[in-house]
Each structure stands twice: as C-alpha cells, then as structure tokens.
XYZ file of C-alpha atoms in Angstrom:
628
model
C 0.000 0.000 0.000
C 2.923 2.358 0.751
C 4.235 1.959 -2.787
C 0.846 2.458 -4.416
C 0.109 5.626 -2.464
C 3.564 7.011 -3.183
C 3.241 6.333 -6.905
C -0.259 7.833 -7.082
C 1.283 11.171 -6.099
C 4.765 10.884 -7.566
C 3.778 9.900 -11.105
C 1.757 13.087 -11.896
C 4.413 15.190 -10.158
C 7.242 13.662 -12.203
C 5.231 14.011 -15.405
C 4.656 17.690 -14.696
C 8.326 18.314 -13.925
C 9.408 16.408 -17.027
C 7.291 18.469 -19.398
C 8.158 21.696 -17.593
C 11.932 21.134 -17.779
C 12.467 18.907 -20.815
C 9.231 19.021 -22.793
C 10.398 21.534 -25.393
C 13.724 19.736 -25.940
C 12.231 16.381 -26.951
C 9.701 15.297 -29.610
C 6.111 16.332 -28.935
C 4.813 12.768 -28.979
C 7.191 11.847 -26.148
C 5.908 14.676 -23.986
C 2.269 13.794 -24.684
C 2.924 10.110 -23.968
C 4.591 10.959 -20.654
C 1.774 13.342 -19.632
C -0.937 10.762 -20.368
C 1.078 7.762 -19.197
C 1.712 9.095 -15.689
C -2.001 9.748 -15.097
C -3.009 6.301 -16.295
C -0.154 4.870 -14.214
C -1.617 6.626 -11.179
C -5.025 5.172 -12.064
C -3.559 1.647 -12.205
C -1.964 2.201 -8.783
C -5.335 3.405 -7.460
C -6.993 0.247 -8.805
C -4.331 -1.922 -7.163
C -4.803 -0.001 -3.904
C -8.545 -0.623 -4.205
C -7.988 -4.346 -4.748
C -5.767 -4.561 -1.672
C -7.911 -2.243 0.463
C -9.126 -3.850 3.678
C -9.696 -0.758 5.820
C -8.482 2.788 6.442
C -4.698 3.075 6.439
C -2.339 5.898 7.402
C 1.062 6.072 5.719
C 3.794 8.503 6.804
C 6.700 9.271 4.479
C 8.590 11.883 6.521
C 8.296 15.411 7.843
C 8.026 18.554 5.758
C 6.997 21.136 8.361
C 8.161 21.158 11.990
C 8.746 23.949 14.510
C 8.868 23.517 18.312
C 5.848 21.329 19.154
C 4.211 21.781 15.756
C 4.546 18.770 13.458
C 3.079 18.327 9.978
C 4.350 15.096 8.468
C 3.911 13.962 4.887
C 1.185 11.551 5.928
C -1.463 10.119 3.617
C -4.774 8.646 4.668
C -6.611 6.176 2.481
C -10.151 5.394 3.500
C -13.288 4.651 1.512
C -13.918 8.324 0.706
C -10.412 9.214 -0.460
C -10.175 5.924 -2.372
C -13.430 6.599 -4.255
C -12.316 10.087 -5.200
C -8.812 8.956 -6.169
C -10.237 6.391 -8.586
C -12.583 8.969 -10.087
C -9.947 11.713 -10.381
C -7.297 9.558 -12.045
C -9.778 7.939 -14.456
C -11.586 11.106 -15.566
C -8.371 13.126 -15.748
C -6.756 10.313 -17.740
C -9.487 10.661 -20.382
C -9.153 14.447 -20.338
C -5.411 14.109 -20.955
C -6.037 11.833 -23.945
C -8.636 14.277 -25.285
C -6.116 17.110 -24.879
C -3.719 15.399 -27.289
C -6.205 16.057 -30.080
C -7.502 19.389 -28.780
C -4.044 20.980 -28.399
C -2.497 19.461 -31.527
C -1.889 22.870 -33.122
C -0.868 24.769 -30.002
C 2.884 25.453 -29.732
C 2.715 25.794 -25.918
C 1.758 22.149 -25.454
C 4.648 21.426 -23.029
C 3.520 24.129 -20.597
C -0.069 22.938 -20.946
C 0.642 19.305 -20.109
C 3.038 20.259 -17.308
C 0.319 22.330 -15.628
C -2.318 19.655 -16.279
C -0.159 16.994 -14.579
C 0.609 19.273 -11.638
C -3.107 20.047 -11.324
C -3.828 16.341 -10.850
C -0.937 16.002 -8.388
C -2.268 18.896 -6.288
C -5.815 17.500 -6.255
C -4.627 14.018 -5.250
C -2.527 15.563 -2.476
C -5.618 17.385 -1.236
C -7.734 14.245 -1.220
C -5.164 11.895 0.327
C -3.744 14.279 2.957
C -4.024 13.060 6.546
C -3.397 16.466 8.106
C -4.679 19.936 7.365
C -1.371 21.642 6.401
C -0.754 19.003 3.717
C -4.370 19.316 2.581
C -3.915 23.086 2.440
C -0.772 22.624 0.347
C -2.799 20.674 -2.212
C -5.610 23.224 -1.847
C -3.302 26.090 -2.817
C -1.635 24.001 -5.517
C -5.025 23.489 -7.133
C -5.629 27.243 -6.935
C -2.307 28.085 -8.573
C -2.693 25.555 -11.390
C -6.237 26.731 -12.111
C -4.990 30.330 -12.279
C -2.248 29.373 -14.732
C -4.537 27.220 -16.872
C -7.525 29.595 -16.961
C -5.183 32.310 -18.183
C -3.262 29.857 -20.379
C -3.655 32.065 -23.467
C -2.571 35.071 -21.418
C -1.678 37.294 -24.383
C -5.399 38.105 -24.617
C -6.330 40.509 -21.830
C -9.678 38.887 -21.018
C -8.024 35.505 -20.448
C -5.411 36.941 -18.115
C -8.129 38.873 -16.282
C -10.202 35.713 -15.849
C -7.208 33.927 -14.328
C -6.571 36.784 -11.899
C -10.254 36.930 -10.992
C -10.311 33.232 -10.125
C -7.102 33.535 -8.114
C -8.207 36.575 -6.098
C -11.777 35.385 -5.447
C -10.700 31.994 -4.186
C -8.090 33.665 -1.941
C -10.954 35.090 0.128
C -12.174 31.617 0.992
C -8.624 30.322 1.393
C -7.934 32.966 4.024
C -10.941 31.817 6.051
C -9.799 28.204 5.706
C -6.282 29.148 6.864
C -7.663 30.889 9.963
C -9.720 27.782 10.769
C -6.619 25.568 10.534
C -4.643 27.767 12.945
C -7.578 27.942 15.337
C -8.067 24.176 15.341
C -4.366 23.658 16.068
C -4.500 26.211 18.881
C -7.456 24.344 20.407
C -6.232 20.786 20.083
C -2.481 20.951 19.556
C -2.934 18.716 16.506
C -3.542 19.145 12.796
C -4.429 15.515 12.149
C -7.828 15.316 10.446
C -8.742 12.020 12.075
C -7.832 13.407 15.511
C -9.750 16.651 15.023
C -12.837 14.758 13.914
C -12.987 13.050 17.306
C -13.128 16.347 19.201
C -16.590 17.566 18.264
C -18.008 16.832 21.723
C -15.050 18.426 23.567
C -15.060 21.828 21.872
C -17.572 24.513 22.939
C -20.523 24.747 20.567
C -19.906 28.404 19.704
C -16.340 27.631 18.621
C -17.459 24.648 16.550
C -20.001 26.911 14.860
C -17.416 29.584 14.082
C -14.909 27.065 12.750
C -17.652 25.454 10.678
C -18.590 28.803 9.127
C -14.924 29.494 8.325
C -14.650 26.124 6.596
C -17.883 26.850 4.740
C -16.365 30.125 3.489
C -13.297 28.215 2.301
C -15.471 25.648 0.543
C -17.614 28.369 -1.033
C -14.547 29.929 -2.630
C -13.191 26.709 -4.112
C -16.572 25.283 -5.097
C -17.953 28.564 -6.484
C -20.872 28.864 -4.077
C -22.630 32.120 -3.284
C -21.382 34.747 -2.744
C -17.991 33.640 -4.142
C -19.317 32.086 -7.346
C -18.406 34.911 -9.724
C -15.089 33.473 -10.869
C -16.364 30.233 -12.393
C -18.357 31.535 -15.412
C -15.352 33.655 -16.458
C -13.033 30.667 -16.019
C -14.295 29.467 -19.403
C -11.504 31.553 -20.950
C -9.164 28.583 -20.574
C -8.895 25.610 -22.948
C -12.014 23.425 -22.854
C -10.243 20.318 -21.412
C -9.133 22.541 -18.533
C -12.759 23.522 -17.972
C -13.667 19.839 -17.927
C -10.960 19.083 -15.380
C -11.876 22.020 -13.139
C -15.622 21.392 -13.280
C -15.727 17.624 -13.185
C -12.869 16.018 -11.337
C -10.772 18.520 -9.474
C -11.114 22.064 -8.199
C -14.816 22.691 -7.636
C -15.300 19.382 -5.859
C -12.606 20.278 -3.318
C -14.995 22.359 -1.207
C -17.558 19.564 -1.042
C -14.816 17.126 -0.066
C -13.573 19.456 2.690
C -17.037 19.806 4.232
C -17.671 16.059 4.041
C -14.242 15.227 5.476
C -14.630 17.610 8.437
C -18.315 16.834 8.986
C -17.791 14.777 12.174
C -16.402 17.963 13.778
C -18.586 20.699 12.297
C -21.742 18.617 11.807
C -22.502 18.743 15.536
C -23.582 22.374 15.087
C -27.138 22.793 13.822
C -26.303 26.347 12.774
C -23.455 25.186 10.566
C -25.556 22.470 8.987
C -28.346 24.925 8.275
C -25.859 27.452 6.815
C -24.349 24.778 4.574
C -27.767 23.596 3.393
C -28.994 27.144 2.737
C -25.839 28.034 0.819
C -26.156 24.967 -1.362
C -29.894 25.269 -1.977
C -29.854 28.956 -2.862
C -26.754 28.568 -5.035
C -28.325 25.685 -6.949
C -31.415 27.779 -7.669
C -29.443 30.935 -8.534
C -27.169 29.220 -11.047
C -30.025 27.275 -12.666
C -31.937 30.500 -13.365
C -28.823 32.061 -14.909
C -28.219 29.020 -17.127
C -31.703 29.357 -18.633
C -30.755 32.528 -20.558
C -27.084 32.057 -21.459
C -25.979 32.072 -25.086
C -22.398 30.890 -24.639
C -22.258 27.095 -24.689
C -19.493 26.891 -22.074
C -21.161 29.433 -19.775
C -24.336 27.313 -19.744
C -22.254 24.394 -18.543
C -20.413 26.623 -16.062
C -23.641 27.746 -14.421
C -24.886 24.172 -14.431
C -21.745 23.170 -12.521
C -22.378 25.842 -9.891
C -25.942 24.567 -9.578
C -24.977 20.887 -9.313
C -22.250 21.630 -6.768
C -24.978 23.498 -4.878
C -26.950 20.252 -4.738
C -23.933 18.482 -3.261
C -23.449 21.194 -0.629
C -27.157 20.959 0.157
C -26.715 17.221 0.647
C -23.832 17.773 3.079
C -25.928 20.261 5.050
C -28.756 17.735 5.223
C -26.356 15.082 6.497
C -26.735 13.013 3.313
C -22.965 12.620 2.857
C -23.260 9.425 0.852
C -25.807 11.078 -1.446
C -23.507 14.088 -1.905
C -20.553 11.815 -2.699
C -22.761 9.772 -5.043
C -23.730 12.910 -6.968
C -20.112 14.103 -6.956
C -19.063 10.877 -8.706
C -21.856 10.773 -11.302
C -21.505 14.507 -11.892
C -17.811 14.015 -12.634
C -18.682 11.558 -15.413
C -21.473 13.457 -17.137
C -20.040 16.948 -16.655
C -16.656 15.915 -18.095
C -18.620 14.367 -20.966
C -20.609 17.553 -21.590
C -17.535 19.785 -21.530
C -15.544 17.518 -23.802
C -18.541 17.285 -26.138
C -18.846 21.061 -26.107
C -15.150 21.263 -26.968
C -15.792 19.036 -29.995
C -18.657 21.270 -31.145
C -16.653 24.471 -30.681
C -13.630 23.034 -32.481
C -15.750 21.749 -35.364
C -17.455 25.159 -35.701
C -14.139 27.024 -35.849
C -14.277 28.272 -32.215
C -17.872 29.477 -32.344
C -19.373 29.361 -28.824
C -22.663 31.216 -29.357
C -25.428 28.599 -29.414
C -27.608 30.943 -31.504
C -25.008 30.532 -34.280
C -25.275 26.751 -34.121
C -28.015 24.275 -35.027
C -28.508 21.323 -37.299
C -25.517 19.375 -35.934
C -27.363 16.209 -34.964
C -26.455 14.356 -38.141
C -23.290 16.243 -39.065
C -21.692 15.547 -35.671
C -23.443 12.291 -34.807
C -20.381 10.961 -32.942
C -20.663 13.958 -30.623
C -24.448 14.262 -30.496
C -25.282 10.900 -28.976
C -22.718 11.000 -26.138
C -23.641 14.644 -25.512
C -27.303 13.661 -25.326
C -26.405 10.973 -22.773
C -24.658 13.583 -20.629
C -27.613 15.947 -21.001
C -30.034 13.243 -19.860
C -27.932 12.710 -16.736
C -27.698 16.432 -16.015
C -31.444 16.843 -16.458
C -32.147 13.991 -14.048
C -33.904 11.964 -16.728
C -35.408 8.792 -15.186
C -33.054 5.841 -14.656
C -29.876 7.766 -15.497
C -27.035 8.228 -13.020
C -27.924 11.869 -12.392
C -31.508 10.914 -11.609
C -30.572 8.510 -8.828
C -27.793 10.631 -7.323
C -29.865 13.822 -7.240
C -32.738 11.853 -5.731
C -30.409 10.609 -2.974
C -29.707 14.222 -1.971
C -33.343 15.280 -2.054
C -34.226 12.152 -0.079
C -31.789 13.256 2.611
C -33.485 16.659 2.705
C -36.881 14.969 3.070
C -35.573 12.903 5.981
C -34.559 16.052 7.884
C -38.089 17.465 7.917
C -39.016 20.847 9.398
C -39.779 24.206 7.745
C -36.188 24.939 6.703
C -35.546 21.670 4.938
C -39.111 21.594 3.624
C -38.496 24.928 1.929
C -35.140 23.724 0.620
C -36.847 20.614 -0.776
C -39.299 22.745 -2.755
C -36.432 24.927 -3.943
C -34.470 21.835 -4.968
C -37.420 20.410 -6.908
C -38.034 23.689 -8.719
C -34.317 23.852 -9.527
C -34.592 20.336 -10.982
C -37.303 21.619 -13.340
C -35.105 24.556 -14.400
C -32.156 22.193 -14.868
C -34.125 19.988 -17.229
C -35.359 23.031 -19.165
C -31.976 24.709 -19.745
C -30.299 21.372 -20.489
C -32.686 20.443 -23.274
C -32.764 24.060 -24.484
C -29.019 23.704 -25.011
C -29.383 20.348 -26.793
C -32.210 21.456 -29.099
C -30.652 24.803 -30.041
C -27.187 23.349 -30.697
C -28.035 20.085 -32.436
C -31.587 20.363 -33.778
C -33.302 22.722 -36.195
C -31.704 24.473 -39.130
C -28.008 25.158 -39.540
C -27.201 28.515 -37.915
C -23.592 28.860 -39.047
C -22.136 29.761 -42.408
C -19.190 27.341 -42.479
C -19.599 23.538 -42.479
C -18.279 21.681 -39.398
C -14.594 20.874 -39.651
C -13.052 17.444 -39.004
C -12.310 16.314 -35.461
C -9.373 14.196 -34.271
C -10.635 10.676 -33.589
C -9.258 10.668 -30.057
C -11.527 13.563 -29.110
C -14.713 11.662 -29.950
C -13.537 8.269 -28.632
C -13.022 9.636 -25.114
C -16.702 10.569 -24.955
C -17.916 6.963 -25.114
C -16.736 5.624 -21.711
C -17.929 8.790 -19.991
C -21.368 8.417 -21.585
C -21.637 4.815 -20.417
C -20.535 5.688 -16.898
C -22.933 8.619 -16.744
C -25.916 6.570 -17.884
C -25.089 3.566 -15.702
C -23.826 5.570 -12.725
C -27.029 4.843 -10.837
C -25.791 1.296 -10.287
C -23.303 2.704 -7.792
C -26.082 3.242 -5.277
C -29.538 2.016 -6.204
C -32.403 2.975 -3.848
C -33.005 0.872 -0.753
C -36.651 0.167 -1.700
C -35.387 -2.225 -4.369
C -34.541 -4.633 -1.580
C -30.791 -4.463 -1.060
C -28.181 -2.086 0.271
C -26.674 0.333 -2.211
C -23.017 -0.169 -3.131
C -21.897 3.229 -1.860
C -24.126 2.993 1.229
C -22.275 -0.159 2.231
C -18.828 1.024 1.187
C -18.921 4.496 2.776
C -21.166 3.637 5.713
C -18.317 2.953 8.163
C -16.780 6.432 7.740
C -17.582 8.745 10.671
C -20.507 10.961 9.696
C -21.575 8.836 6.730
C -23.323 6.019 8.590
C -26.460 6.044 10.719
C -28.166 8.709 8.612
C -31.918 8.792 8.792
C -33.526 7.665 5.540
C -37.008 8.612 4.290
C -39.649 5.858 4.224
C -39.725 3.861 1.012
C -43.139 5.268 0.086
C -41.827 8.839 0.419
C -38.737 8.004 -1.626
C -40.811 6.470 -4.422
C -43.142 9.475 -4.420
C -40.146 11.797 -4.540
C -38.726 9.946 -7.544
C -42.071 10.148 -9.338
C -42.175 13.913 -8.738
C -38.545 14.320 -9.852
C -39.163 12.283 -13.008
C -42.276 14.341 -13.772
C -40.339 17.575 -13.396
C -37.580 16.309 -15.668
C -40.077 15.344 -18.366
C -41.896 18.660 -17.932
C -38.661 20.563 -18.506
C -38.032 18.455 -21.585
C -41.520 19.223 -22.874
C -41.154 22.963 -22.289
C -37.839 23.069 -24.126
C -39.234 20.930 -26.937
C -42.216 23.219 -27.408
C -40.047 26.361 -27.581
C -36.915 25.306 -29.465
C -38.111 22.788 -32.029
C -40.541 22.944 -34.908
C -42.292 26.097 -36.078
C -41.786 28.067 -32.825
C -38.008 27.670 -32.782
C -37.166 30.627 -35.060
C -39.614 32.935 -33.276
C -38.271 31.993 -29.838
C -34.642 32.410 -30.840
C -35.365 35.790 -32.452
C -37.141 36.992 -29.323
C -34.315 35.840 -27.038
C -31.664 37.319 -29.321
C -33.412 40.697 -29.189
C -33.063 40.644 -25.411
C -35.619 41.234 -22.676
C -35.179 43.000 -19.320
C -35.725 39.873 -17.257
C -33.550 37.789 -19.530
C -30.789 40.383 -19.351
C -30.867 40.140 -15.555
C -30.339 36.389 -15.735
C -27.855 36.647 -18.585
C -25.677 38.837 -16.369
C -25.862 36.460 -13.435
C -28.243 38.611 -11.351
C -25.658 41.397 -11.805
C -23.572 39.823 -9.074
C -20.404 41.125 -10.710
C -21.871 44.636 -10.746
C -22.720 44.307 -7.066
C -19.107 43.414 -6.333
C -18.020 46.479 -8.297
C -20.336 48.704 -6.256
C -19.617 47.234 -2.827
C -15.980 46.223 -3.057
C -14.039 47.158 -6.178
C -15.138 50.782 -6.652
C -14.645 51.721 -2.954
C -11.271 50.004 -3.068
C -10.318 51.900 -6.235
C -11.417 55.211 -4.686
C -9.484 54.479 -1.505
C -6.419 53.429 -3.482
C -6.634 56.573 -5.643
C -7.026 58.763 -2.515
C -4.003 57.163 -0.859
C -2.021 57.450 -4.071
C -2.945 60.976 -5.156
C -3.886 62.725 -1.907
C -1.853 60.974 0.728
C 1.312 59.794 -1.039
C 1.786 62.275 -3.893
C 0.126 65.415 -2.426
C 0.865 64.688 1.251
C 4.195 62.938 1.707
C 5.831 63.736 -1.645
C 4.374 67.277 -1.635
C 5.758 68.056 1.845
C 9.210 66.772 0.983
C 9.218 68.631 -2.323
C 8.120 71.842 -0.547
C 10.912 71.570 2.012
C 13.411 70.990 -0.749
C 12.198 74.058 -2.647
C 12.324 76.200 0.530
C 15.876 75.083 1.276
C 16.924 75.866 -2.272
C 15.449 79.357 -2.069
C 17.106 80.085 1.289
C 20.407 78.900 -0.145
C 19.880 81.191 -3.123
C 19.776 84.327 -0.973
C 23.506 84.444 -0.044
C 24.383 83.172 -3.481
C 22.882 86.340 -4.912
C 25.770 88.312 -3.319
C 28.295 86.251 -5.296
C 27.485 87.889 -8.607
C 31.091 89.181 -9.269
C 30.022 92.843 -9.545
C 32.459 95.351 -7.847
C 29.687 97.592 -6.565
C 27.948 94.653 -4.879
C 31.233 93.580 -3.250
C 31.974 97.107 -1.982
C 28.402 97.356 -0.645
C 28.871 94.097 1.157
C 32.225 95.141 2.566
C 30.777 98.420 3.845
C 27.842 96.581 5.387
C 30.216 94.189 7.128
C 32.335 97.048 8.515
C 29.183 98.704 9.791
C 28.093 95.560 11.561
C 31.538 95.197 13.199
C 31.532 98.850 14.301
C 28.049 98.533 15.763
C 29.117 95.418 17.621
C 32.219 97.118 19.064
C 30.220 100.160 20.172
C 27.636 97.922 21.835
C 30.381 95.956 23.670
C 32.163 99.132 24.823
C 29.032 100.767 26.135
C 27.817 97.692 27.916
C-alpha cells in the first residue's frame, strides 16, 4: 500500500516536472505520452490499492513542516472516501489528458499545458489523500495556482489573463478563512491531524465549533464557487475546454464539497453550521439554474450548471446526506466531463464558435458527438433511470428525511431547480443540435481521439445509478455499504420507502416537464420565433444573462470603494501629502540657499556694498560691547 500511495502522487508530479523542464527539448509525442502515461499509471496504482484495500490506512513518508511542538508530516490517509475520489480523479483526468492530445495538436505551448495539467492532478490528489490539514492546504493552494495558470493559459489576450486573476483573487478570500480555521483548530487541540480533530466535536464549545464550521464553509464556497464567491467560475471558461472539464468535473470545484464532508464529524454537531451549509447549497443551486436558462455561450451554460450541481452536493452535506452528496459528486464528474468535452468538440468543429444561436442542425453532421452529448444531457437533467436521476434523488431524499420548515423549503427549492435544470439542459441540446443550420461554415473534421473519449464517460454517466440504487429495491446500495463505516456517513436517517418512491415520481415528472417545455419552444415552427425573441433581449432575460448582476454588485460594494481608496491614498496621501511636503521643504531650502548666493554675482559695486555693510556691523558690535 505504501508503494501504491507514493506512486499515485509521484507519477503526476514527475510528469509535470518532465514536461516543464524537458518538454520543449524532446519530440512532442514523447511529452504527450509521458503526460498521459503518468495519469493512467496513477489510475492503475489506485486500482491496485482498491484491490488490496481492507480498511483505512495511514502512511507517513517523513516530515516537511516542523517547529517547536508543531509537526506536519507527509502523511497520507486512504479510507473509503479518499479511495473513491482517487479512482474517479485519475480515471476522468486520464481521459481528459487523452482528449487534450487532439484538442491541443496545433498549439505550440503544449509542453507548458501538459506540465500544468499533470501538476493540477498532483495537487488535487494531495488534497484528497492528505491526513493532516497543512498538507491538505498545500494541495488546496496548488489546485488554486494551477487553475490560475490554466484559466489564463492564453494570457496574451487581456480577457483571459483577467479571468485567471479573478479566479485567483476570489478563491483567496475563501482560502484565508480556511487558513484561519486551521490555525484555530491547532490552537485548540495541539494537533492538525484530520482524524484526531474529527474526534473532538463533543469536547469543543458549541460556539467555537459553529465559528470554525462557518470558516470552513467560506473556504469551501470559494473553491466550489458557491454564493457569494461564485463569480469566478463563469469567467473561467476563458481557458482551454479540457481545462474547464478538469476544473468542473474532477478537481477544483469538488474540493470544497470534499472538505465539508471530510470535516463533517467535527462541524456537523452544530445545527447552525448544517443549516448554513444547506442554505448556501440550496440557494446557489437555484441561482445558477436560473442564470443558465438565458445564457448564449455554450461553455457558460455548462459553467452555471456546474455551480448549480455543486450546490446540490453542498445541500446534501448540510442535510447530512454525505453518501448522497458523494454519489452525486461521482456521477456529476462523469457526465459533466462528458458535456464539456462534447462542447469542446462542437466548438472546435465550428471554428471556435461558442454562441449557441449561431449553431443548429448538428445532430447528423456531428453524430459521434451528439449521442454522447445527449447521454450527458439526460444525466444532467435527471432523466429517469440515469445516473444523475438517482444521485440527485439521494440528496433530495436526505433533505426529506430532515423534515421541518427549513428543509421543507429547501426541498421545494431543490425540486423547482430540478425543473429549471431539465429546461436549460434540453434548451441547449435542441438549439445546438436540432433545427436548421445557424452557421455559415460547415463543421470541420475532429481528431478521432476527441470523440472516442466521450464513449466511456457516456456509459458511466448513464449507468452511474448502479453505484447506489435505492433501498426500496430490496438491497443495500453499493456506496451505502462502502462508505457507511466512515464517521458521519453512517447512521443517517432515511425517508420511508413510500416517500422516496413518491419523490422519484415527482422528480421524473419535473424532468419530463422541462423536456416538454424546451421541446415546445426550441423545435418545430416556434423555434425561429423563440430564438429571435431571445436574441433581441428582454429586461428579465438580461438580468439572468448577467448572473443577477452579481459582478456589478461586487463592483459597487468592493471594487469601486477600493479603487477610490487606493486613488485617494495614491494621489492625496502619497503624492500630495508625503511627496508634496518633501518637495516643498526641498524648494524652501533651495530658495534660502539662493539668498547668499545672490551676493556672489562678481560685480564690484555689490562687493563694496557688502564690505561696507560688514564694517558697519563690526563697528556697531564694538560700540555695543564698549558701552555695555
């Protein structure tokens, strides 16, 4: 097990270093083979670790941070949760790496791209496998740095560089809260071990647990793009599409959900924290779903859908349905990676066109993309019997089990969000693939490797429900049994079978209703009229298109006051105050020095006048001394 865990981390790290240092000196195919090979090697090691897994294991490789009594060893912890995520991350990222070989075939900066992609995987695996919080935070920041570098990968365009900076700065807000929580937990317990901290929930005062829980929620909100720190994710679409797939499906945005689930035994004892987590997730899911309904950019639709689906997972954590949240995290990774990679195929074939109103009629021309994309859309929309249907139902079932006005309201909000999700998903499918051709140029050819990688993701998305079928079918779900022994995951109250069946019927009805609404608006004779009306723009649609003007709110509340303060300190305080005072003193000194210099003009009359004045002064002095 030691060797497998070491290789799971070392292989992506070595691949990243290889392409960063030697990639440009060797043939391109060698660099691509190394970048893909190390990820699939890590996946094989994860499979071997899974085969040999008999229970949670802690492995320590040495110390990397020690001062006085503080110790932070390089210690990894493999339990059912980290093992599940490691398998998912290495498999999905392996496919994304293969897809990238075709997607980046004409880009000269391929070595930098693959180096960052490998390091991104290394950072995420470090985060997931870390046994202590400093090591987890190291992976946490590594993920943030790699996302910044990859979002702004084509940094010569100002908007791309700005998007990278926006993601970096916004997530720093949450990271600061997370850092404060780590220091506080160490100050309280004298330990940074996650397993040790999770046993201290009953020993720490409730108010402190609540405060620490809210700090961790702020950290998770930054990384997982939850309100109010969600503004960076839609702009993160400036990066290459495989990067978007990796960020949205398998790595960065799931980190916040993982953090909350991992620390749930500590923070879950606070009802306030659980309610705050559930409210954040429920409101974020609804907010992002409404925004996705009016977007025109194909990647921004998927970006808002990611924010919404992550909101469901956070809602599940708040409701105590940790297995349901993990279940949805896994199925979401499959179908969201599929949708992003499919979108990348469409955009590449249409010569980098991302406006869905300039698409249409691609169902037969891009059949190899359409069918897998449709499979991913069915999962995202929660279509009956797909993976997304079962995993989303597991979360809503956990909300039902909680009961009470708060969770009852969140259940209604979650169901309405499911209807919106189905509507905007099929709106995207019908506008992009159905109807008449909306673009002037025919679709270009696609590298075979880009379309082949869609197939396994489509199968996993459709069949993902097998990971955890409902209990009313008569046997325990696979994930329920596998994750049940983890603290916080087991012993969760489940809704009665009748309620769960009724909930699934309602969810299926909402999914089909959303499909019907989208079908009636974006196909047939009403398609052209609807698209023309939406293209003209409407006040309500503009509000949703601009994400409820959340960016504008940030400009009003934070950025503009900061700019005014910075300009005041620069112009009024520094230049006019400090520099002005020093410049004034310098000018005064120069003028005072100029007064005696005026007597050194070389004119005889001036010299004689000075001599006479000096004699007079001496005589006056002598007279004054004599008389006194």
